[in-house]
């Protein structure tokens, strides 16, 4: 299709794409805290009333913490991934934009599980959104590795990387399914899943070190 | 006029203008999600109640999606356009600022059609704002192409580009008019319009490739 | 005082100071729009009700527009000013931070005159805050011109610049005083004042062109 | 542990880490102002009613001011610290992310003491959060000084720096304890504590000047 071929055009520098992405990541993680609203007290100086209300906010603190770690993990892997590309074309820009679109969506499911931590649908929704975000990241990763890899890095990347990345998708979906039996199990799975790619994958060969240095 | 001549002064590096613009773009797309408020439930663990409420948010999800794509499209074309300029002067800075001003306005009509998707005035308003944004982009584009084009790019740009860009303005306005007969037609037109410049226009000659590489 | 002498230490690159400042400026101008809340309608599809409510928002649109132009003007002059400095020291960093602090405060008086455009105290408050912001900018400017000016720019700057900059302070304060007789006069003055430094001051000599090119 | 060893991998450029951090800092300081809500007036043009309401906002203005200065101080020291590192590894990225996580948390305790300045628990909470933030900064600082210091800076850093940095932790905790006797004393301590590292520590030797120039 002529329409689709258009996206292969363009040799964009990565600087502004990174600046735009970093902006979105930074705002997303900072907006997460806006869900933590100061509770309303009848007695403004009441210590036990405030203590009780803050305890009630625990699910919100927890969901804030989980989402913060997940978004930071995406940021770090995004940083690593863009360091592998020699430049960007329009297809990559749009894959990146759609990925960022659903990163910026994260505050919504985060607020939902913070507000209704015992609601199976809310807890499921969180997992599904995170699985979808991981899929969008895999799409961006697959596109860059296949089409835009720096020439000097060819052969240094794990050929099974895309396949391995699906572990995260599956893990989030298991959490989403588990929510219907026990929301606690789901929360635990959501907390453990980011550990899979808590640091970006290592390269196969020694060339990798110099590559990431230039990343 | 002496007042207006002042704006032709200045030879500013584009870096900080891009940084400021990228910041505004990134915040605008991320703020869009703030309109998606977690619904209030009577039964906090009620699955069918939450499902029902989330369905009611569908127009908000849709308007968020449309605006996100539109703003990303503006960002990409803005990125391309600034890559054509050899430097900035004060006139360009102010054309850029006014353009960003109405980019930052986008969350308002987005919230409006998300909240009242069946209100013809709300749906019309969205189209008019987007047509106006496109006009401001064309003004910036016309100014840069006429006054600040990199010397090596002279002759490589489509001479009918500004004229062609009006397709977007007209398309948004048709959508705005259609809203009074069918809001569905308007929504469809708003979704299709960004496809016109979903990737920036190609240059006429081979010189273009090297230009965008340096962009 | 030993405590104060400490601030003269440090030779910081301007890049991160500009990045931090640009971030604050970009967020401030974008947050301004958050005050524009979608009105609540009894009849969701009611055209005349929405039209009527949007007309009621006019003061908010106007205050958004005025503040956007004012903050953009500060951004442009800040951009110009930092281009004159050879590096930053800690005194400049803190003068800059305090300046940014009150830039980030702008959404508050903006919301106040948008909400209560007929309240003289609200309208006065806006002018006083803007006068204070201009004072903070003059303090930063005076410090940079006296202590951190690039060696090659010595002698090219208007020696009366700081004095001339007080025109803005006085103009905002006249607006603030006028609010007690007529808020309309105050609004007009607030709209006209940014025109004084709508573009940064030109240098005295030919050297200036090359300086701003490197800015 | 093999899991932990993974974090020592990676040689990342500091640019994107700084961009992400600057974004978070800039958003945090700007979000602080969102707590300052325009009061609701019965008589929209009522001067004395507005004056009275604004006086009631004084604790919010004060808490905004204190937090702004504290976050700017962290930004400046963070800027200085990252200038000492030769590159980043994954351990540093995560220490940095966790530090930023609790920087982005600052608006919550700020809002709390702004809303309930006479509530000892709220005032204590503010101090505890700030002490914890200082601890996280010390952790990042200790890691960088031990593992990632630029070779040319070895021997120029104050060997007791980490120990001295605990002064801030202790001072915030004294304020937190004092809140149970007098919230005024606590507020004063919170205002004075940022003065300890209002400018980053000087280096021991002459080499330092050139280092910070490149920072």
Coordinates of N, CA and C in Angstrom, one line a residue, chain A residues 1-206:
Chain A
X1 N 0.8 -1.2 0.0 CA 0.0 0.0 0.0 C 0.9 1.3 0.0
X2 N 0.5 2.2 -0.8 CA 1.2 3.4 -0.9 C 1.2 4.2 0.4
X3 N 0.0 4.2 1.1 CA -0.1 4.9 2.3 C 0.9 4.4 3.4
X4 N 1.1 3.1 3.4 CA 1.9 2.5 4.5 C 3.4 2.7 4.1
X5 N 3.7 2.7 2.8 CA 5.1 2.9 2.4 C 5.7 4.3 2.9
X6 N 4.8 5.2 2.9 CA 5.2 6.6 3.3 C 5.9 6.6 4.7
X7 N 5.5 5.6 5.6 CA 6.0 5.6 6.9 C 7.5 5.2 7.0
X8 N 8.0 4.6 5.9 CA 9.4 4.1 5.9 C 10.3 5.3 5.6
X9 N 9.7 6.4 5.2 CA 10.5 7.6 4.9 C 11.0 8.3 6.1
X10 N 11.9 9.2 5.9 CA 12.4 10.0 7.1 C 13.6 9.4 7.7
X11 N 14.6 10.3 8.0 CA 15.7 9.9 8.8 C 15.8 11.0 9.9
X12 N 15.1 10.8 11.0 CA 15.1 11.8 12.0 C 16.1 11.5 13.1
X13 N 16.7 12.6 13.6 CA 17.6 12.5 14.7 C 16.8 12.0 15.9
X14 N 17.4 11.3 16.8 CA 16.7 10.7 17.9 C 16.5 11.8 19.1
X15 N 17.3 12.9 19.0 CA 17.3 13.8 20.1 C 15.9 14.3 20.5
X16 N 15.1 14.8 19.5 CA 13.9 15.4 19.9 C 12.8 14.3 20.3
X17 N 13.0 13.1 19.7 CA 12.1 12.0 20.0 C 12.3 11.6 21.5
X18 N 13.6 11.6 21.9 CA 13.9 11.3 23.3 C 13.4 12.4 24.2
X19 N 13.6 13.7 23.8 CA 13.1 14.8 24.6 C 11.6 14.7 24.8
X20 N 10.9 14.4 23.8 CA 9.4 14.3 23.9 C 9.1 13.1 24.8
X21 N 9.7 12.0 24.5 CA 9.4 10.8 25.3 C 9.8 11.0 26.8
X22 N 10.9 11.6 27.1 CA 11.3 11.9 28.5 C 10.3 12.8 29.1
X23 N 9.8 13.8 28.4 CA 8.8 14.7 28.9 C 7.6 13.9 29.4
X24 N 7.1 13.0 28.4 CA 5.9 12.3 28.8 C 6.1 11.3 30.0
X25 N 7.3 10.6 30.0 CA 7.6 9.7 31.1 C 7.6 10.5 32.4
X26 N 8.3 11.7 32.4 CA 8.4 12.5 33.6 C 7.1 12.9 34.1
X27 N 6.2 13.4 33.2 CA 4.9 13.9 33.6 C 4.1 12.7 34.1
X28 N 4.1 11.6 33.5 CA 3.3 10.5 33.9 C 3.6 10.1 35.3
X29 N 4.9 9.9 35.6 CA 5.3 9.4 37.0 C 4.9 10.5 38.0
X30 N 5.0 11.8 37.6 CA 4.7 12.8 38.6 C 3.2 13.0 38.8
X31 N 2.4 12.8 37.7 CA 1.0 12.9 37.9 C 0.4 11.8 38.8
X32 N 1.1 10.7 38.8 CA 0.6 9.6 39.6 C 0.2 10.1 41.1
X33 N 1.1 11.0 41.6 CA 0.9 11.4 43.0 C -0.4 12.3 43.1
X34 N -0.9 12.8 42.0 CA -2.1 13.7 42.2 C -3.3 12.9 42.7
X35 N -3.3 11.6 42.5 CA -4.4 10.7 43.1 C -4.4 10.7 44.6
X36 N -3.2 11.0 45.2 CA -3.1 11.0 46.6 C -3.7 12.3 47.2
X37 N -5.0 12.3 47.4 CA -5.6 13.6 47.9 C -5.5 13.6 49.4
X38 N -5.3 14.8 50.0 CA -5.3 15.0 51.4 C -6.7 14.7 51.9
X39 N -6.9 13.8 52.9 CA -8.2 13.5 53.4 C -8.9 14.6 54.1
X40 N -10.2 14.6 54.1 CA -10.9 15.7 54.8 C -11.2 15.3 56.2
X41 N -10.8 16.2 57.1 CA -11.0 15.9 58.5 C -12.1 16.8 59.1
X42 N -12.8 16.3 60.1 CA -13.8 17.1 60.8 C -13.1 17.9 61.8
X43 N -12.1 17.3 62.6 CA -11.3 18.1 63.5 C -9.9 18.2 62.9
X44 N -9.7 19.5 62.4 CA -8.4 19.7 61.7 C -7.2 19.4 62.5
X45 N -7.2 19.4 63.8 CA -6.0 19.1 64.6 C -6.1 17.6 65.1
X46 N -7.1 16.8 64.6 CA -7.3 15.5 65.2 C -6.2 14.5 64.7
X47 N -5.4 14.0 65.6 CA -4.3 13.1 65.2 C -4.8 11.8 64.9
X48 N -5.7 11.2 65.7 CA -6.1 9.8 65.4 C -7.0 9.8 64.2
X49 N -7.8 10.9 64.0 CA -8.6 10.9 62.8 C -7.7 10.9 61.5
X50 N -6.7 11.7 61.5 CA -5.8 11.8 60.4 C -5.1 10.5 60.2
X51 N -4.6 9.9 61.3 CA -3.9 8.6 61.2 C -4.8 7.5 60.6
X52 N -6.1 7.5 61.0 CA -7.1 6.5 60.5 C -7.3 6.8 59.0
X53 N -7.4 8.0 58.6 CA -7.7 8.3 57.2 C -6.4 8.0 56.3
X54 N -5.2 8.2 56.9 CA -4.0 7.9 56.1 C -3.9 6.4 55.9
X55 N -4.3 5.6 56.9 CA -4.3 4.2 56.8 C -5.2 3.8 55.6
X56 N -6.3 4.4 55.5 CA -7.3 4.1 54.5 C -6.7 4.4 53.1
X57 N -5.7 5.3 53.0 CA -5.1 5.6 51.7 C -4.0 4.6 51.3
X58 N -3.8 3.6 52.2 CA -2.7 2.6 51.9 C -2.8 2.0 50.5
X59 N -4.0 1.6 50.0 CA -4.1 1.0 48.7 C -3.6 2.0 47.6
X60 N -3.9 3.3 47.9 CA -3.5 4.3 46.9 C -2.0 4.5 46.9
X61 N -1.4 4.5 48.1 CA 0.1 4.5 48.2 C 0.7 3.3 47.4
X62 N 0.1 2.2 47.7 CA 0.7 0.9 47.1 C 0.5 1.0 45.6
X63 N -0.6 1.4 45.0 CA -0.8 1.4 43.6 C 0.1 2.5 43.0
X64 N 0.3 3.6 43.7 CA 1.3 4.6 43.2 C 2.7 4.1 43.1
X65 N 3.1 3.3 44.1 CA 4.4 2.7 44.1 C 4.6 1.7 43.0
X66 N 3.6 0.8 42.8 CA 3.7 -0.2 41.8 C 3.8 0.5 40.4
X67 N 3.0 1.5 40.1 CA 3.0 2.1 38.8 C 4.2 2.9 38.6
X68 N 4.7 3.5 39.7 CA 6.0 4.3 39.5 C 7.1 3.4 39.1
X69 N 7.2 2.2 39.7 CA 8.3 1.3 39.4 C 8.1 0.8 37.9
X70 N 6.9 0.5 37.6 CA 6.6 0.0 36.2 C 7.0 1.0 35.2
X71 N 6.6 2.3 35.4 CA 6.9 3.3 34.4 C 8.4 3.6 34.3
X72 N 9.1 3.6 35.4 CA 10.5 3.7 35.4 C 11.2 2.6 34.7
X73 N 10.7 1.4 34.8 CA 11.2 0.3 34.1 C 11.0 0.4 32.6
X74 N 9.9 0.9 32.2 CA 9.6 1.2 30.8 C 10.6 2.3 30.3
X75 N 10.8 3.3 31.1 CA 11.7 4.4 30.7 C 13.1 3.9 30.5
X76 N 13.6 3.0 31.4 CA 14.9 2.5 31.3 C 15.1 1.7 30.1
X77 N 14.1 0.8 29.8 CA 14.2 -0.1 28.6 C 14.0 0.7 27.3
X78 N 13.2 1.7 27.4 CA 13.0 2.6 26.2 C 14.3 3.4 25.9
X79 N 15.0 3.8 27.0 CA 16.3 4.5 26.9 C 17.3 3.5 26.2
X80 N 17.3 2.3 26.7 CA 18.2 1.3 26.1 C 17.9 1.0 24.6
X81 N 16.6 0.9 24.4 CA 16.2 0.5 23.0 C 16.6 1.6 22.0
X82 N 16.3 2.8 22.3 CA 16.5 3.9 21.4 C 18.0 4.1 21.2
X83 N 18.8 3.6 22.1 CA 20.3 3.6 21.9 C 20.8 2.6 20.9
X84 N 19.9 1.7 20.5 CA 20.3 0.7 19.5 C 20.0 1.2 18.1
X85 N 19.1 2.2 18.0 CA 18.7 2.6 16.6 C 19.7 3.6 16.0
X86 N 19.9 3.5 14.7 CA 20.8 4.5 14.1 C 20.1 5.8 13.8
X87 N 18.8 5.7 13.5 CA 18.0 7.0 13.4 C 16.6 6.5 13.5
X88 N 15.7 7.5 13.3 CA 14.2 7.1 13.4 C 13.6 7.3 12.0
X89 N 12.6 6.6 11.7 CA 11.8 6.9 10.5 C 10.3 7.1 11.0
X90 N 9.4 7.5 10.1 CA 8.1 7.8 10.6 C 7.3 6.7 11.2
X91 N 7.6 5.5 10.7 CA 6.9 4.3 11.3 C 7.3 4.2 12.8
X92 N 8.6 4.4 13.0 CA 9.1 4.3 14.4 C 8.5 5.4 15.3
X93 N 8.5 6.6 14.7 CA 7.9 7.7 15.5 C 6.5 7.4 15.9
X94 N 5.7 6.8 15.0 CA 4.3 6.6 15.3 C 4.2 5.4 16.3
X95 N 5.0 4.3 16.1 CA 5.0 3.3 17.1 C 5.3 3.8 18.5
X96 N 6.3 4.7 18.5 CA 6.7 5.3 19.7 C 5.6 6.2 20.3
X97 N 4.9 6.9 19.5 CA 3.8 7.8 20.0 C 2.7 7.0 20.5
X98 N 2.3 5.9 19.9 CA 1.3 5.0 20.4 C 1.7 4.4 21.7
X99 N 2.9 4.0 21.8 CA 3.5 3.5 23.1 C 3.3 4.5 24.2
X100 N 3.7 5.7 23.8 CA 3.6 6.8 24.9 C 2.2 7.1 25.2
X101 N 1.3 7.0 24.2 CA -0.1 7.3 24.5 C -0.6 6.4 25.6
X102 N -0.2 5.1 25.6 CA -0.7 4.2 26.6 C 0.1 4.3 27.9
X103 N 1.3 4.8 27.8 CA 2.1 5.1 29.0 C 1.3 6.2 29.7
X104 N 0.9 7.2 29.0 CA 0.2 8.4 29.6 C -1.1 8.0 30.1
X105 N -1.6 6.8 29.7 CA -2.9 6.3 30.2 C -2.8 5.7 31.6
X106 N -1.6 5.3 32.0 CA -1.3 4.5 33.2 C -2.0 5.2 34.5
X107 N -2.0 6.5 34.6 CA -2.6 7.1 35.8 C -4.1 6.6 36.0
X108 N -4.8 6.3 34.9 CA -6.2 6.0 35.1 C -6.4 4.6 35.8
X109 N -5.8 3.5 35.2 CA -5.9 2.2 36.0 C -5.3 2.3 37.3
X110 N -4.2 3.1 37.5 CA -3.6 3.2 38.8 C -4.6 3.8 39.8
X111 N -5.3 4.9 39.4 CA -6.3 5.5 40.2 C -7.4 4.5 40.5
X112 N -7.7 3.7 39.5 CA -8.9 2.7 39.7 C -8.5 1.7 40.8
X113 N -7.3 1.1 40.7 CA -7.0 0.1 41.7 C -6.8 0.7 43.1
X114 N -6.3 2.0 43.1 CA -6.1 2.7 44.3 C -7.5 3.0 45.0
X115 N -8.5 3.3 44.2 CA -9.8 3.6 44.7 C -10.6 2.3 45.1
X116 N -10.5 1.3 44.2 CA -11.3 0.1 44.4 C -10.4 -1.1 44.4
X117 N -9.6 -1.3 45.4 CA -8.6 -2.4 45.4 C -9.3 -3.8 45.5
X118 N -10.5 -3.8 46.0 CA -11.2 -5.1 46.1 C -12.1 -5.4 45.0
X119 N -12.2 -4.5 44.0 CA -13.0 -4.8 42.8 C -12.3 -5.6 41.8
X120 N -12.7 -6.8 41.5 CA -11.9 -7.7 40.6 C -11.8 -7.1 39.2
X121 N -12.8 -6.4 38.7 CA -12.8 -5.8 37.4 C -11.7 -4.7 37.4
X122 N -11.6 -3.8 38.4 CA -10.6 -2.8 38.5 C -9.2 -3.4 38.5
X123 N -9.1 -4.4 39.3 CA -7.7 -5.0 39.4 C -7.3 -5.8 38.1
X124 N -8.3 -6.4 37.5 CA -8.1 -7.0 36.2 C -7.7 -6.0 35.1
X125 N -8.4 -4.9 35.1 CA -8.2 -3.8 34.2 C -6.7 -3.3 34.2
X126 N -6.2 -3.2 35.5 CA -4.8 -2.7 35.6 C -3.9 -3.7 34.9
X127 N -4.0 -5.0 35.1 CA -3.2 -6.0 34.5 C -3.3 -6.0 33.0
X128 N -4.5 -5.8 32.5 CA -4.7 -5.8 31.0 C -4.0 -4.6 30.4
X129 N -4.1 -3.5 31.0 CA -3.5 -2.3 30.5 C -2.0 -2.4 30.5
X130 N -1.4 -3.0 31.5 CA 0.0 -3.2 31.6 C 0.5 -4.2 30.6
X131 N -0.3 -5.3 30.4 CA 0.0 -6.3 29.3 C 0.0 -5.6 28.0
X132 N -1.0 -4.7 27.7 CA -1.0 -4.0 26.5 C 0.1 -3.1 26.3
X133 N 0.5 -2.4 27.3 CA 1.7 -1.5 27.3 C 2.9 -2.3 26.9
X134 N 3.1 -3.5 27.5 CA 4.2 -4.3 27.2 C 4.2 -4.8 25.7
X135 N 3.0 -5.1 25.2 CA 2.9 -5.4 23.8 C 3.3 -4.3 22.9
X136 N 2.9 -3.1 23.3 CA 3.3 -1.9 22.4 C 4.8 -1.7 22.5
X137 N 5.4 -2.0 23.6 CA 6.9 -1.9 23.7 C 7.5 -2.9 22.8
X138 N 7.0 -4.1 22.9 CA 7.6 -5.2 22.1 C 7.5 -4.8 20.6
X139 N 6.4 -4.2 20.2 CA 6.2 -3.9 18.8 C 7.3 -2.8 18.4
X140 N 7.5 -1.9 19.2 CA 8.5 -0.9 19.0 C 9.9 -1.5 18.9
X141 N 10.2 -2.4 19.8 CA 11.4 -3.1 19.9 C 11.7 -4.0 18.7
X142 N 10.6 -4.7 18.3 CA 10.8 -5.6 17.1 C 11.0 -4.8 15.9
X143 N 10.3 -3.6 15.7 CA 10.5 -2.8 14.5 C 12.0 -2.3 14.5
X144 N 12.5 -1.8 15.6 CA 13.8 -1.2 15.6 C 14.9 -2.2 15.4
X145 N 14.7 -3.4 16.0 CA 15.7 -4.4 15.8 C 15.8 -4.9 14.4
X146 N 14.6 -5.0 13.8 CA 14.6 -5.5 12.4 C 15.0 -4.5 11.4
X147 N 14.6 -3.2 11.6 CA 14.8 -2.2 10.5 C 15.8 -1.1 10.8
X148 N 16.1 -0.8 12.1 CA 16.8 0.4 12.3 C 18.1 0.2 13.2
X149 N 18.4 -1.1 13.3 CA 19.6 -1.4 14.2 C 20.8 -0.8 13.6
X150 N 21.7 -0.2 14.5 CA 22.9 0.4 14.1 C 23.8 -0.8 13.5
X151 N 24.4 -0.5 12.3 CA 25.1 -1.5 11.6 C 26.1 -2.3 12.5
X152 N 26.8 -1.5 13.4 CA 27.9 -2.2 14.2 C 27.3 -3.1 15.2
X153 N 26.0 -3.1 15.4 CA 25.4 -3.9 16.5 C 24.7 -5.2 15.9
X154 N 24.7 -5.3 14.6 CA 24.1 -6.5 14.0 C 24.8 -7.7 14.5
X155 N 24.0 -8.7 14.9 CA 24.6 -9.9 15.4 C 24.9 -9.9 16.9
X156 N 24.7 -8.7 17.6 CA 25.0 -8.7 19.0 C 23.8 -8.8 19.9
X157 N 22.6 -8.8 19.2 CA 21.4 -8.8 20.0 C 20.8 -10.2 20.2
X158 N 20.3 -10.5 21.3 CA 19.7 -11.8 21.6 C 18.6 -12.0 20.5
X159 N 18.7 -13.1 19.7 CA 17.7 -13.3 18.6 C 16.3 -13.7 19.2
X160 N 16.3 -14.1 20.5 CA 15.0 -14.5 21.1 C 14.4 -13.4 22.0
X161 N 15.0 -12.2 21.8 CA 14.6 -11.2 22.8 C 13.1 -10.9 22.7
X162 N 12.5 -10.7 21.5 CA 11.1 -10.4 21.4 C 10.3 -11.5 22.1
X163 N 10.7 -12.8 21.8 CA 9.9 -13.9 22.4 C 10.0 -13.8 23.9
X164 N 11.2 -13.6 24.4 CA 11.4 -13.5 25.9 C 10.6 -12.4 26.5
X165 N 10.4 -11.3 25.8 CA 9.7 -10.2 26.3 C 8.3 -10.5 26.6
X166 N 7.7 -11.5 26.0 CA 6.3 -11.9 26.2 C 6.1 -12.4 27.6
X167 N 7.2 -12.8 28.3 CA 7.0 -13.2 29.7 C 6.3 -12.2 30.5
X168 N 6.6 -10.9 30.2 CA 5.9 -9.8 31.0 C 4.5 -9.8 30.6
X169 N 4.1 -9.9 29.3 CA 2.7 -9.9 28.9 C 2.0 -11.0 29.6
X170 N 2.5 -12.2 29.6 CA 1.9 -13.4 30.2 C 1.7 -13.2 31.7
X171 N 2.7 -12.7 32.3 CA 2.7 -12.5 33.8 C 1.6 -11.5 34.2
X172 N 1.5 -10.4 33.4 CA 0.5 -9.4 33.8 C -0.9 -10.0 33.5
X173 N -1.0 -10.9 32.5 CA -2.4 -11.4 32.2 C -2.7 -12.5 33.3
X174 N -1.7 -13.2 33.8 CA -2.0 -14.2 34.8 C -2.5 -13.4 36.1
X175 N -1.8 -12.3 36.3 CA -2.3 -11.4 37.4 C -3.7 -11.0 37.2
X176 N -4.0 -10.5 36.0 CA -5.4 -10.1 35.6 C -6.4 -11.2 35.8
X177 N -6.0 -12.4 35.5 CA -7.0 -13.5 35.7 C -7.1 -13.9 37.2
X178 N -6.0 -13.8 37.9 CA -6.0 -14.1 39.3 C -6.9 -13.2 40.1
X179 N -7.1 -12.0 39.6 CA -7.8 -11.0 40.3 C -9.3 -11.5 40.6
X180 N -9.8 -12.4 39.8 CA -11.1 -12.9 40.0 C -11.2 -13.9 41.1
X181 N -10.0 -14.4 41.5 CA -10.0 -15.4 42.7 C -9.5 -14.6 43.9
X182 N -8.4 -13.9 43.7 CA -7.8 -13.2 44.9 C -7.1 -11.9 44.4
X183 N -7.6 -10.8 44.8 CA -6.9 -9.5 44.4 C -5.5 -9.4 45.0
X184 N -5.3 -10.1 46.1 CA -4.0 -10.0 46.7 C -3.0 -10.7 45.8
X185 N -3.3 -11.9 45.3 CA -2.4 -12.6 44.4 C -2.1 -11.7 43.2
X186 N -3.1 -11.0 42.7 CA -2.9 -10.1 41.5 C -2.0 -9.0 41.8
X187 N -2.2 -8.3 43.0 CA -1.2 -7.3 43.4 C 0.2 -7.8 43.5
X188 N 0.4 -9.0 44.1 CA 1.7 -9.5 44.2 C 2.3 -9.7 42.8
X189 N 1.5 -10.3 41.9 CA 2.1 -10.5 40.5 C 2.4 -9.2 39.9
X190 N 1.6 -8.2 40.1 CA 1.9 -6.9 39.4 C 3.2 -6.3 40.0
X191 N 3.5 -6.6 41.3 CA 4.7 -6.1 41.9 C 5.9 -6.9 41.4
X192 N 5.7 -8.2 41.1 CA 6.9 -9.0 40.7 C 7.2 -8.8 39.2
X193 N 6.2 -8.6 38.4 CA 6.4 -8.6 36.9 C 7.5 -7.6 36.5
X194 N 7.6 -6.4 37.0 CA 8.6 -5.5 36.5 C 10.0 -6.0 36.7
X195 N 10.2 -6.9 37.7 CA 11.5 -7.5 37.9 C 12.1 -8.2 36.7
X196 N 11.3 -8.7 35.8 CA 11.8 -9.4 34.7 C 12.7 -8.6 33.8
X197 N 12.4 -7.4 33.5 CA 13.3 -6.5 32.7 C 13.7 -5.3 33.5
X198 N 14.0 -5.5 34.8 CA 14.3 -4.4 35.7 C 15.6 -3.8 35.2
X199 N 16.5 -4.5 34.5 CA 17.6 -3.9 33.7 C 17.4 -4.4 32.3
X200 N 17.8 -3.6 31.3 CA 17.6 -4.0 29.9 C 18.5 -5.3 29.7
X201 N 18.1 -6.0 28.6 CA 18.9 -7.3 28.3 C 20.3 -6.9 27.9
X202 N 21.2 -7.8 28.3 CA 22.6 -7.6 27.9 C 22.8 -8.0 26.5
X203 N 23.8 -7.5 25.8 CA 24.1 -7.9 24.4 C 24.8 -9.2 24.5
X204 N 24.9 -9.9 23.3 CA 25.6 -11.2 23.2 C 27.1 -11.0 23.2
X205 N 27.6 -10.0 22.6 CA 29.0 -9.9 22.4 C 29.6 -8.6 23.1
X206 N 30.9 -8.6 23.0 CA 31.6 -7.4 23.6 C 31.3 -6.1 23.0

